[in-house]
Amino acid sequence: MIKKIVDWSDELATGILWQDFQHAELIAHINRLHQAIIAKQAQEELWRMLEFLETYVDNHFGLEERYMEVAHDPTIREHARAHQQFRNNLNELREFDGTAAQITAASLCYDLYEWVTHHICTTDKNLGRLLKQKALQ
């Protein structure tokens, strides 16, 4: 049985189809990284995760930020600042040289878990409510 660190659930859903699809995709990648850590094969999966995150961050955060602008989201600065902090953390990980892969992967996995359970459940859900209210789904 595959042990997951986080499961996609209605609790994580924002009700915005594209956002939920992308969040579920992120969770699937987090679970793959978690499995690799358990199997002591973190290095290869860590590189895959970093490649995935480069594209994900550009696409997902960019789309959210465009919707925030169109919706005149009053929390746009705070939300975009959280995205930028995530980007900054990702930039630091890009410096990863292959040593201590298990520790680096575990740290990233934990950070991503925290991001999912906090950012999605609060900030992104608020954005989802705003987009629904303004019929910008």
mmCIF file of N, CA and C in Angstrom:
data_model
loop_
_atom_site.group_PDB
_atom_site.id
_atom_site.type_symbol
_atom_site.label_atom_id
_atom_site.label_comp_id
_atom_site.label_asym_id
_atom_site.label_seq_id
_atom_site.Cartn_x
_atom_site.Cartn_y
_atom_site.Cartn_z
ATOM 1 N N MET A 1 0.837 -1.184 0.000
ATOM 2 C CA MET A 1 0.000 0.000 0.000
ATOM 3 C C MET A 1 0.884 1.251 0.000
ATOM 4 N N ILE A 2 0.555 2.178 -0.862
ATOM 5 C CA ILE A 2 1.328 3.404 -0.965
ATOM 6 C C ILE A 2 0.900 4.374 0.127
ATOM 7 N N LYS A 3 1.868 4.781 0.915
ATOM 8 C CA LYS A 3 1.588 5.729 1.982
ATOM 9 C C LYS A 3 1.672 7.144 1.412
ATOM 10 N N LYS A 4 0.600 7.894 1.595
ATOM 11 C CA LYS A 4 0.552 9.264 1.109
ATOM 12 C C LYS A 4 0.746 10.218 2.271
ATOM 13 N N ILE A 5 1.337 11.347 1.971
ATOM 14 C CA ILE A 5 1.500 12.369 2.993
ATOM 15 C C ILE A 5 0.255 13.251 3.062
ATOM 16 N N VAL A 6 -0.428 13.371 1.924
ATOM 17 C CA VAL A 6 -1.655 14.167 1.874
ATOM 18 C C VAL A 6 -2.544 13.604 0.770
ATOM 19 N N ASP A 7 -3.831 13.578 1.030
ATOM 20 C CA ASP A 7 -4.809 13.124 0.039
ATOM 21 C C ASP A 7 -5.610 14.313 -0.456
ATOM 22 N N TRP A 8 -5.952 14.283 -1.742
ATOM 23 C CA TRP A 8 -6.864 15.284 -2.273
ATOM 24 C C TRP A 8 -8.229 15.024 -1.637
ATOM 25 N N SER A 9 -8.881 16.085 -1.200
ATOM 26 C CA SER A 9 -10.192 15.937 -0.574
ATOM 27 C C SER A 9 -11.015 17.196 -0.828
ATOM 28 N N ASP A 10 -12.289 17.086 -0.538
ATOM 29 C CA ASP A 10 -13.178 18.248 -0.665
ATOM 30 C C ASP A 10 -12.718 19.396 0.237
ATOM 31 N N GLU A 11 -12.064 19.042 1.316
ATOM 32 C CA GLU A 11 -11.563 20.065 2.243
ATOM 33 C C GLU A 11 -10.540 20.978 1.558
ATOM 34 N N LEU A 12 -9.820 20.441 0.587
ATOM 35 C CA LEU A 12 -8.821 21.222 -0.137
ATOM 36 C C LEU A 12 -9.393 21.923 -1.366
ATOM 37 N N ALA A 13 -10.566 21.512 -1.800
ATOM 38 C CA ALA A 13 -11.158 22.064 -3.019
ATOM 39 C C ALA A 13 -11.569 23.520 -2.834
ATOM 40 N N THR A 14 -11.273 24.307 -3.851
ATOM 41 C CA THR A 14 -11.683 25.724 -3.846
ATOM 42 C C THR A 14 -12.979 25.920 -4.626
ATOM 43 N N GLY A 15 -13.354 24.919 -5.424
ATOM 44 C CA GLY A 15 -14.538 25.028 -6.259
ATOM 45 C C GLY A 15 -14.259 25.659 -7.611
ATOM 46 N N ILE A 16 -13.009 26.013 -7.859
ATOM 47 C CA ILE A 16 -12.594 26.563 -9.143
ATOM 48 C C ILE A 16 -11.879 25.431 -9.884
ATOM 49 N N LEU A 17 -12.464 24.986 -10.990
ATOM 50 C CA LEU A 17 -12.003 23.771 -11.668
ATOM 51 C C LEU A 17 -10.505 23.781 -11.981
ATOM 52 N N TRP A 18 -10.014 24.823 -12.649
ATOM 53 C CA TRP A 18 -8.600 24.851 -13.041
ATOM 54 C C TRP A 18 -7.695 24.859 -11.819
ATOM 55 N N GLN A 19 -8.128 25.573 -10.782
ATOM 56 C CA GLN A 19 -7.316 25.675 -9.569
ATOM 57 C C GLN A 19 -7.269 24.317 -8.857
ATOM 58 N N ASP A 20 -8.424 23.679 -8.723
ATOM 59 C CA ASP A 20 -8.471 22.377 -8.063
ATOM 60 C C ASP A 20 -7.683 21.326 -8.846
ATOM 61 N N PHE A 21 -7.789 21.349 -10.157
ATOM 62 C CA PHE A 21 -7.032 20.405 -10.982
ATOM 63 C C PHE A 21 -5.530 20.575 -10.743
ATOM 64 N N GLN A 22 -5.065 21.819 -10.759
ATOM 65 C CA GLN A 22 -3.630 22.073 -10.565
ATOM 66 C C GLN A 22 -3.194 21.725 -9.148
ATOM 67 N N HIS A 23 -4.023 22.015 -8.158
ATOM 68 C CA HIS A 23 -3.683 21.658 -6.780
ATOM 69 C C HIS A 23 -3.596 20.139 -6.625
ATOM 70 N N ALA A 24 -4.537 19.408 -7.229
ATOM 71 C CA ALA A 24 -4.512 17.943 -7.153
ATOM 72 C C ALA A 24 -3.244 17.395 -7.818
ATOM 73 N N GLU A 25 -2.835 18.030 -8.908
ATOM 74 C CA GLU A 25 -1.599 17.624 -9.584
ATOM 75 C C GLU A 25 -0.387 17.839 -8.668
ATOM 76 N N LEU A 26 -0.357 18.959 -7.973
ATOM 77 C CA LEU A 26 0.725 19.233 -7.030
ATOM 78 C C LEU A 26 0.748 18.182 -5.924
ATOM 79 N N ILE A 27 -0.410 17.838 -5.413
ATOM 80 C CA ILE A 27 -0.488 16.836 -4.347
ATOM 81 C C ILE A 27 0.020 15.479 -4.832
ATOM 82 N N ALA A 28 -0.305 15.117 -6.046
ATOM 83 C CA ALA A 28 0.193 13.856 -6.602
ATOM 84 C C ALA A 28 1.726 13.859 -6.645
ATOM 85 N N HIS A 29 2.319 14.969 -7.026
ATOM 86 C CA HIS A 29 3.790 15.066 -7.061
ATOM 87 C C HIS A 29 4.380 15.024 -5.647
ATOM 88 N N ILE A 30 3.723 15.664 -4.701
ATOM 89 C CA ILE A 30 4.193 15.622 -3.308
ATOM 90 C C ILE A 30 4.199 14.177 -2.820
ATOM 91 N N ASN A 31 3.148 13.437 -3.135
ATOM 92 C CA ASN A 31 3.068 12.040 -2.698
ATOM 93 C C ASN A 31 4.126 11.169 -3.361
ATOM 94 N N ARG A 32 4.450 11.443 -4.623
ATOM 95 C CA ARG A 32 5.535 10.697 -5.285
ATOM 96 C C ARG A 32 6.877 10.980 -4.606
ATOM 97 N N LEU A 33 7.101 12.238 -4.269
ATOM 98 C CA LEU A 33 8.347 12.586 -3.569
ATOM 99 C C LEU A 33 8.388 11.893 -2.211
ATOM 100 N N HIS A 34 7.285 11.886 -1.519
ATOM 101 C CA HIS A 34 7.210 11.232 -0.209
ATOM 102 C C HIS A 34 7.516 9.743 -0.320
ATOM 103 N N GLN A 35 6.954 9.096 -1.340
ATOM 104 C CA GLN A 35 7.230 7.675 -1.572
ATOM 105 C C GLN A 35 8.707 7.436 -1.854
ATOM 106 N N ALA A 36 9.321 8.315 -2.641
ATOM 107 C CA ALA A 36 10.746 8.177 -2.952
ATOM 108 C C ALA A 36 11.591 8.325 -1.687
ATOM 109 N N ILE A 37 11.186 9.198 -0.813
ATOM 110 C CA ILE A 37 11.919 9.374 0.456
ATOM 111 C C ILE A 37 11.841 8.089 1.265
ATOM 112 N N ILE A 38 10.649 7.531 1.376
ATOM 113 C CA ILE A 38 10.466 6.287 2.129
ATOM 114 C C ILE A 38 11.303 5.162 1.527
ATOM 115 N N ALA A 39 11.358 5.103 0.198
ATOM 116 C CA ALA A 39 12.106 4.054 -0.506
ATOM 117 C C ALA A 39 13.601 4.348 -0.594
ATOM 118 N N LYS A 40 14.022 5.455 0.007
ATOM 119 C CA LYS A 40 15.437 5.866 -0.022
ATOM 120 C C LYS A 40 15.927 6.085 -1.459
ATOM 121 N N GLN A 41 15.053 6.638 -2.298
ATOM 122 C CA GLN A 41 15.382 6.957 -3.688
ATOM 123 C C GLN A 41 15.043 8.417 -3.972
ATOM 124 N N ALA A 42 15.365 9.264 -3.034
ATOM 125 C CA ALA A 42 14.921 10.650 -3.099
ATOM 126 C C ALA A 42 15.622 11.482 -4.166
ATOM 127 N N GLN A 43 16.877 11.201 -4.448
ATOM 128 C CA GLN A 43 17.629 12.090 -5.325
ATOM 129 C C GLN A 43 16.984 12.237 -6.701
ATOM 130 N N GLU A 44 16.668 11.133 -7.348
ATOM 131 C CA GLU A 44 16.079 11.193 -8.689
ATOM 132 C C GLU A 44 14.712 11.889 -8.657
ATOM 133 N N GLU A 45 13.896 11.536 -7.684
ATOM 134 C CA GLU A 45 12.562 12.148 -7.593
ATOM 135 C C GLU A 45 12.658 13.620 -7.223
ATOM 136 N N LEU A 46 13.659 13.982 -6.448
ATOM 137 C CA LEU A 46 13.855 15.388 -6.092
ATOM 138 C C LEU A 46 14.107 16.227 -7.337
ATOM 139 N N TRP A 47 14.956 15.725 -8.239
ATOM 140 C CA TRP A 47 15.215 16.458 -9.483
ATOM 141 C C TRP A 47 13.938 16.609 -10.299
ATOM 142 N N ARG A 48 13.133 15.519 -10.368
ATOM 143 C CA ARG A 48 11.856 15.575 -11.099
ATOM 144 C C ARG A 48 10.907 16.590 -10.473
ATOM 145 N N MET A 49 10.874 16.612 -9.143
ATOM 146 C CA MET A 49 9.989 17.544 -8.443
ATOM 147 C C MET A 49 10.408 18.983 -8.712
ATOM 148 N N LEU A 50 11.689 19.244 -8.687
ATOM 149 C CA LEU A 50 12.162 20.605 -8.943
ATOM 150 C C LEU A 50 11.820 21.039 -10.366
ATOM 151 N N GLU A 51 11.959 20.127 -11.330
ATOM 152 C CA GLU A 51 11.569 20.446 -12.715
ATOM 153 C C GLU A 51 10.072 20.723 -12.801
ATOM 154 N N PHE A 52 9.274 19.886 -12.172
ATOM 155 C CA PHE A 52 7.825 20.085 -12.159
ATOM 156 C C PHE A 52 7.477 21.439 -11.533
ATOM 157 N N LEU A 53 8.093 21.743 -10.393
ATOM 158 C CA LEU A 53 7.759 22.980 -9.680
ATOM 159 C C LEU A 53 8.111 24.222 -10.486
ATOM 160 N N GLU A 54 9.176 24.165 -11.259
ATOM 161 C CA GLU A 54 9.532 25.324 -12.088
ATOM 162 C C GLU A 54 8.385 25.690 -13.013
ATOM 163 N N THR A 55 7.823 24.708 -13.673
ATOM 164 C CA THR A 55 6.706 24.954 -14.585
ATOM 165 C C THR A 55 5.437 25.269 -13.811
ATOM 166 N N TYR A 56 5.189 24.499 -12.773
ATOM 167 C CA TYR A 56 3.967 24.666 -11.979
ATOM 168 C C TYR A 56 3.874 26.078 -11.402
ATOM 169 N N VAL A 57 4.944 26.528 -10.811
ATOM 170 C CA VAL A 57 4.946 27.845 -10.172
ATOM 171 C C VAL A 57 4.664 28.940 -11.197
ATOM 172 N N ASP A 58 5.328 28.878 -12.327
ATOM 173 C CA ASP A 58 5.087 29.889 -13.361
ATOM 174 C C ASP A 58 3.637 29.871 -13.831
ATOM 175 N N ASN A 59 3.131 28.684 -14.154
ATOM 176 C CA ASN A 59 1.770 28.568 -14.679
ATOM 177 C C ASN A 59 0.710 28.856 -13.620
ATOM 178 N N HIS A 60 0.798 28.161 -12.506
ATOM 179 C CA HIS A 60 -0.253 28.251 -11.491
ATOM 180 C C HIS A 60 -0.285 29.625 -10.822
ATOM 181 N N PHE A 61 0.861 30.060 -10.355
ATOM 182 C CA PHE A 61 0.875 31.361 -9.677
ATOM 183 C C PHE A 61 0.539 32.484 -10.654
ATOM 184 N N GLY A 62 1.049 32.386 -11.874
ATOM 185 C CA GLY A 62 0.745 33.400 -12.878
ATOM 186 C C GLY A 62 -0.742 33.499 -13.143
ATOM 187 N N LEU A 63 -1.397 32.347 -13.278
ATOM 188 C CA LEU A 63 -2.835 32.326 -13.529
ATOM 189 C C LEU A 63 -3.608 32.884 -12.342
ATOM 190 N N GLU A 64 -3.247 32.452 -11.149
ATOM 191 C CA GLU A 64 -3.919 32.989 -9.961
ATOM 192 C C GLU A 64 -3.756 34.499 -9.877
ATOM 193 N N GLU A 65 -2.561 34.983 -10.125
ATOM 194 C CA GLU A 65 -2.311 36.420 -10.005
ATOM 195 C C GLU A 65 -3.068 37.215 -11.067
ATOM 196 N N ARG A 66 -3.213 36.660 -12.263
ATOM 197 C CA ARG A 66 -4.023 37.340 -13.293
ATOM 198 C C ARG A 66 -5.491 37.401 -12.871
ATOM 199 N N TYR A 67 -6.007 36.303 -12.341
ATOM 200 C CA TYR A 67 -7.387 36.303 -11.853
ATOM 201 C C TYR A 67 -7.566 37.282 -10.690
ATOM 202 N N MET A 68 -6.591 37.363 -9.805
ATOM 203 C CA MET A 68 -6.680 38.309 -8.689
ATOM 204 C C MET A 68 -6.783 39.746 -9.207
ATOM 205 N N GLU A 69 -6.003 40.061 -10.222
ATOM 206 C CA GLU A 69 -6.049 41.403 -10.810
ATOM 207 C C GLU A 69 -7.419 41.688 -11.413
ATOM 208 N N VAL A 70 -7.927 40.756 -12.219
ATOM 209 C CA VAL A 70 -9.224 40.935 -12.882
ATOM 210 C C VAL A 70 -10.348 41.067 -11.847
ATOM 211 N N ALA A 71 -10.261 40.296 -10.774
ATOM 212 C CA ALA A 71 -11.293 40.300 -9.739
ATOM 213 C C ALA A 71 -11.121 41.445 -8.745
ATOM 214 N N HIS A 72 -10.062 42.219 -8.890
ATOM 215 C CA HIS A 72 -9.747 43.300 -7.939
ATOM 216 C C HIS A 72 -9.698 42.751 -6.511
ATOM 217 N N ASP A 73 -8.981 41.655 -6.368
ATOM 218 C CA ASP A 73 -8.840 40.990 -5.076
ATOM 219 C C ASP A 73 -8.132 41.923 -4.090
ATOM 220 N N PRO A 74 -8.776 42.252 -2.978
ATOM 221 C CA PRO A 74 -8.148 43.160 -2.012
ATOM 222 C C PRO A 74 -6.926 42.558 -1.311
ATOM 223 N N THR A 75 -6.758 41.244 -1.420
ATOM 224 C CA THR A 75 -5.608 40.592 -0.779
ATOM 225 C C THR A 75 -4.498 40.275 -1.767
ATOM 226 N N ILE A 76 -4.536 40.891 -2.936
ATOM 227 C CA ILE A 76 -3.590 40.544 -3.999
ATOM 228 C C ILE A 76 -2.134 40.700 -3.556
ATOM 229 N N ARG A 77 -1.827 41.764 -2.839
ATOM 230 C CA ARG A 77 -0.417 41.967 -2.423
ATOM 231 C C ARG A 77 0.052 40.858 -1.493
ATOM 232 N N GLU A 78 -0.767 40.534 -0.518
ATOM 233 C CA GLU A 78 -0.397 39.500 0.449
ATOM 234 C C GLU A 78 -0.285 38.134 -0.234
ATOM 235 N N HIS A 79 -1.238 37.841 -1.104
ATOM 236 C CA HIS A 79 -1.243 36.556 -1.807
ATOM 237 C C HIS A 79 -0.030 36.459 -2.741
ATOM 238 N N ALA A 80 0.220 37.511 -3.498
ATOM 239 C CA ALA A 80 1.371 37.522 -4.405
ATOM 240 C C ALA A 80 2.684 37.453 -3.627
ATOM 241 N N ARG A 81 2.707 38.045 -2.446
ATOM 242 C CA ARG A 81 3.913 37.982 -1.602
ATOM 243 C C ARG A 81 4.181 36.537 -1.164
ATOM 244 N N ALA A 82 3.128 35.804 -0.839
ATOM 245 C CA ALA A 82 3.285 34.388 -0.472
ATOM 246 C C ALA A 82 3.821 33.595 -1.667
ATOM 247 N N HIS A 83 3.304 33.910 -2.850
ATOM 248 C CA HIS A 83 3.817 33.254 -4.061
ATOM 249 C C HIS A 83 5.298 33.576 -4.259
ATOM 250 N N GLN A 84 5.667 34.822 -4.054
ATOM 251 C CA GLN A 84 7.058 35.215 -4.249
ATOM 252 C C GLN A 84 7.978 34.507 -3.248
ATOM 253 N N GLN A 85 7.516 34.364 -2.017
ATOM 254 C CA GLN A 85 8.319 33.649 -1.016
ATOM 255 C C GLN A 85 8.527 32.202 -1.448
ATOM 256 N N PHE A 86 7.487 31.601 -1.996
ATOM 257 C CA PHE A 86 7.605 30.234 -2.500
ATOM 258 C C PHE A 86 8.626 30.189 -3.630
ATOM 259 N N ARG A 87 8.542 31.160 -4.544
ATOM 260 C CA ARG A 87 9.514 31.229 -5.651
ATOM 261 C C ARG A 87 10.937 31.377 -5.109
ATOM 262 N N ASN A 88 11.116 32.219 -4.104
ATOM 263 C CA ASN A 88 12.431 32.419 -3.499
ATOM 264 C C ASN A 88 12.969 31.117 -2.919
ATOM 265 N N ASN A 89 12.096 30.388 -2.216
ATOM 266 C CA ASN A 89 12.510 29.102 -1.640
ATOM 267 C C ASN A 89 12.890 28.110 -2.745
ATOM 268 N N LEU A 90 12.138 28.128 -3.826
ATOM 269 C CA LEU A 90 12.440 27.249 -4.959
ATOM 270 C C LEU A 90 13.784 27.620 -5.584
ATOM 271 N N ASN A 91 14.060 28.898 -5.699
ATOM 272 C CA ASN A 91 15.349 29.347 -6.237
ATOM 273 C C ASN A 91 16.503 28.839 -5.390
ATOM 274 N N GLU A 92 16.329 28.826 -4.075
ATOM 275 C CA GLU A 92 17.377 28.299 -3.194
ATOM 276 C C GLU A 92 17.591 26.806 -3.439
ATOM 277 N N LEU A 93 16.495 26.084 -3.655
ATOM 278 C CA LEU A 93 16.615 24.650 -3.908
ATOM 279 C C LEU A 93 17.285 24.347 -5.240
ATOM 280 N N ARG A 94 17.181 25.246 -6.190
ATOM 281 C CA ARG A 94 17.820 25.036 -7.496
ATOM 282 C C ARG A 94 19.335 24.924 -7.347
ATOM 283 N N GLU A 95 19.852 25.401 -6.257
ATOM 284 C CA GLU A 95 21.285 25.339 -5.987
ATOM 285 C C GLU A 95 21.707 23.957 -5.494
ATOM 286 N N PHE A 96 20.736 23.074 -5.304
ATOM 287 C CA PHE A 96 20.988 21.725 -4.814
ATOM 288 C C PHE A 96 22.018 21.027 -5.696
ATOM 289 N N ASP A 97 23.045 20.493 -5.078
ATOM 290 C CA ASP A 97 24.142 19.884 -5.841
ATOM 291 C C ASP A 97 24.142 18.360 -5.808
ATOM 292 N N GLY A 98 23.099 17.767 -5.254
ATOM 293 C CA GLY A 98 23.012 16.312 -5.233
ATOM 294 C C GLY A 98 23.408 15.691 -3.913
ATOM 295 N N THR A 99 24.057 16.449 -3.041
ATOM 296 C CA THR A 99 24.434 15.900 -1.741
ATOM 297 C C THR A 99 23.259 16.021 -0.783
ATOM 298 N N ALA A 100 23.193 15.123 0.148
ATOM 299 C CA ALA A 100 22.146 15.113 1.172
ATOM 300 C C ALA A 100 20.745 15.124 0.556
ATOM 301 N N ALA A 101 20.553 14.317 -0.473
ATOM 302 C CA ALA A 101 19.274 14.293 -1.185
ATOM 303 C C ALA A 101 18.117 13.916 -0.267
ATOM 304 N N GLN A 102 18.325 12.949 0.612
ATOM 305 C CA GLN A 102 17.240 12.528 1.507
ATOM 306 C C GLN A 102 16.778 13.690 2.380
ATOM 307 N N ILE A 103 17.715 14.416 2.935
ATOM 308 C CA ILE A 103 17.372 15.530 3.824
ATOM 309 C C ILE A 103 16.727 16.659 3.033
ATOM 310 N N THR A 104 17.283 16.983 1.883
ATOM 311 C CA THR A 104 16.728 18.043 1.045
ATOM 312 C C THR A 104 15.327 17.676 0.592
ATOM 313 N N ALA A 105 15.128 16.441 0.169
ATOM 314 C CA ALA A 105 13.816 15.990 -0.282
ATOM 315 C C ALA A 105 12.811 16.012 0.862
ATOM 316 N N ALA A 106 13.234 15.564 2.033
ATOM 317 C CA ALA A 106 12.336 15.566 3.192
ATOM 318 C C ALA A 106 11.935 16.986 3.563
ATOM 319 N N SER A 107 12.876 17.899 3.510
ATOM 320 C CA SER A 107 12.586 19.296 3.811
ATOM 321 C C SER A 107 11.604 19.879 2.799
ATOM 322 N N LEU A 108 11.847 19.617 1.521
ATOM 323 C CA LEU A 108 10.945 20.105 0.480
ATOM 324 C C LEU A 108 9.562 19.486 0.631
ATOM 325 N N CYS A 109 9.510 18.204 0.886
ATOM 326 C CA CYS A 109 8.232 17.506 1.031
ATOM 327 C C CYS A 109 7.433 18.114 2.186
ATOM 328 N N TYR A 110 8.090 18.356 3.298
ATOM 329 C CA TYR A 110 7.416 18.957 4.449
ATOM 330 C C TYR A 110 6.942 20.374 4.116
ATOM 331 N N ASP A 111 7.798 21.167 3.474
ATOM 332 C CA ASP A 111 7.416 22.537 3.101
ATOM 333 C C ASP A 111 6.218 22.540 2.162
ATOM 334 N N LEU A 112 6.211 21.624 1.198
ATOM 335 C CA LEU A 112 5.095 21.539 0.263
ATOM 336 C C LEU A 112 3.823 21.099 0.978
ATOM 337 N N TYR A 113 3.947 20.166 1.901
ATOM 338 C CA TYR A 113 2.791 19.722 2.692
ATOM 339 C C TYR A 113 2.216 20.912 3.466
ATOM 340 N N GLU A 114 3.081 21.663 4.098
ATOM 341 C CA GLU A 114 2.639 22.848 4.846
ATOM 342 C C GLU A 114 1.969 23.852 3.909
ATOM 343 N N TRP A 115 2.547 24.052 2.730
ATOM 344 C CA TRP A 115 1.984 24.980 1.746
ATOM 345 C C TRP A 115 0.570 24.545 1.368
ATOM 346 N N VAL A 116 0.416 23.268 1.056
ATOM 347 C CA VAL A 116 -0.883 22.741 0.643
ATOM 348 C C VAL A 116 -1.903 22.894 1.761
ATOM 349 N N THR A 117 -1.543 22.482 2.948
ATOM 350 C CA THR A 117 -2.522 22.481 4.028
ATOM 351 C C THR A 117 -2.809 23.876 4.561
ATOM 352 N N HIS A 118 -1.913 24.804 4.370
ATOM 353 C CA HIS A 118 -2.181 26.167 4.845
ATOM 354 C C HIS A 118 -2.628 27.084 3.709
ATOM 355 N N HIS A 119 -1.798 27.260 2.709
ATOM 356 C CA HIS A 119 -2.065 28.233 1.657
ATOM 357 C C HIS A 119 -3.347 27.900 0.881
ATOM 358 N N ILE A 120 -3.480 26.658 0.468
ATOM 359 C CA ILE A 120 -4.666 26.281 -0.299
ATOM 360 C C ILE A 120 -5.922 26.401 0.561
ATOM 361 N N CYS A 121 -5.841 25.933 1.798
ATOM 362 C CA CYS A 121 -7.027 25.924 2.662
ATOM 363 C C CYS A 121 -7.438 27.306 3.148
ATOM 364 N N THR A 122 -6.590 28.266 3.013
ATOM 365 C CA THR A 122 -6.956 29.620 3.462
ATOM 366 C C THR A 122 -6.958 30.587 2.281
ATOM 367 N N THR A 123 -5.817 30.959 1.825
ATOM 368 C CA THR A 123 -5.671 31.997 0.805
ATOM 369 C C THR A 123 -6.350 31.619 -0.509
ATOM 370 N N ASP A 124 -6.089 30.415 -0.995
ATOM 371 C CA ASP A 124 -6.668 30.007 -2.281
ATOM 372 C C ASP A 124 -8.176 29.795 -2.183
ATOM 373 N N LYS A 125 -8.646 29.297 -1.048
ATOM 374 C CA LYS A 125 -10.099 29.150 -0.878
ATOM 375 C C LYS A 125 -10.780 30.518 -0.887
ATOM 376 N N ASN A 126 -10.139 31.500 -0.269
ATOM 377 C CA ASN A 126 -10.693 32.856 -0.289
ATOM 378 C C ASN A 126 -10.754 33.382 -1.721
ATOM 379 N N LEU A 127 -9.700 33.139 -2.493
ATOM 380 C CA LEU A 127 -9.703 33.553 -3.891
ATOM 381 C C LEU A 127 -10.817 32.827 -4.650
ATOM 382 N N GLY A 128 -10.990 31.554 -4.398
ATOM 383 C CA GLY A 128 -12.054 30.791 -5.040
ATOM 384 C C GLY A 128 -13.425 31.391 -4.760
ATOM 385 N N ARG A 129 -13.677 31.770 -3.516
ATOM 386 C CA ARG A 129 -14.958 32.396 -3.167
ATOM 387 C C ARG A 129 -15.150 33.711 -3.912
ATOM 388 N N LEU A 130 -14.072 34.500 -3.992
ATOM 389 C CA LEU A 130 -14.149 35.784 -4.697
ATOM 390 C C LEU A 130 -14.426 35.578 -6.181
ATOM 391 N N LEU A 131 -13.747 34.617 -6.794
ATOM 392 C CA LEU A 131 -13.952 34.356 -8.221
ATOM 393 C C LEU A 131 -15.371 33.869 -8.494
ATOM 394 N N LYS A 132 -15.910 33.033 -7.611
ATOM 395 C CA LYS A 132 -17.287 32.584 -7.777
ATOM 396 C C LYS A 132 -18.260 33.755 -7.626
ATOM 397 N N GLN A 133 -18.008 34.581 -6.620
ATOM 398 C CA GLN A 133 -18.874 35.746 -6.374
ATOM 399 C C GLN A 133 -18.913 36.662 -7.582
ATOM 400 N N LYS A 134 -17.782 36.819 -8.247
ATOM 401 C CA LYS A 134 -17.694 37.714 -9.405
ATOM 402 C C LYS A 134 -17.894 36.962 -10.724
ATOM 403 N N ALA A 135 -18.290 35.695 -10.622
ATOM 404 C CA ALA A 135 -18.533 34.848 -11.798
ATOM 405 C C ALA A 135 -17.348 34.822 -12.749
ATOM 406 N N LEU A 136 -16.151 34.659 -12.181
ATOM 407 C CA LEU A 136 -14.911 34.617 -12.969
ATOM 408 C C LEU A 136 -14.265 33.233 -12.909
ATOM 409 N N GLN A 137 -15.070 32.218 -12.910
ATOM 410 C CA GLN A 137 -14.555 30.862 -12.798
ATOM 411 C C GLN A 137 -14.014 30.429 -14.110
#
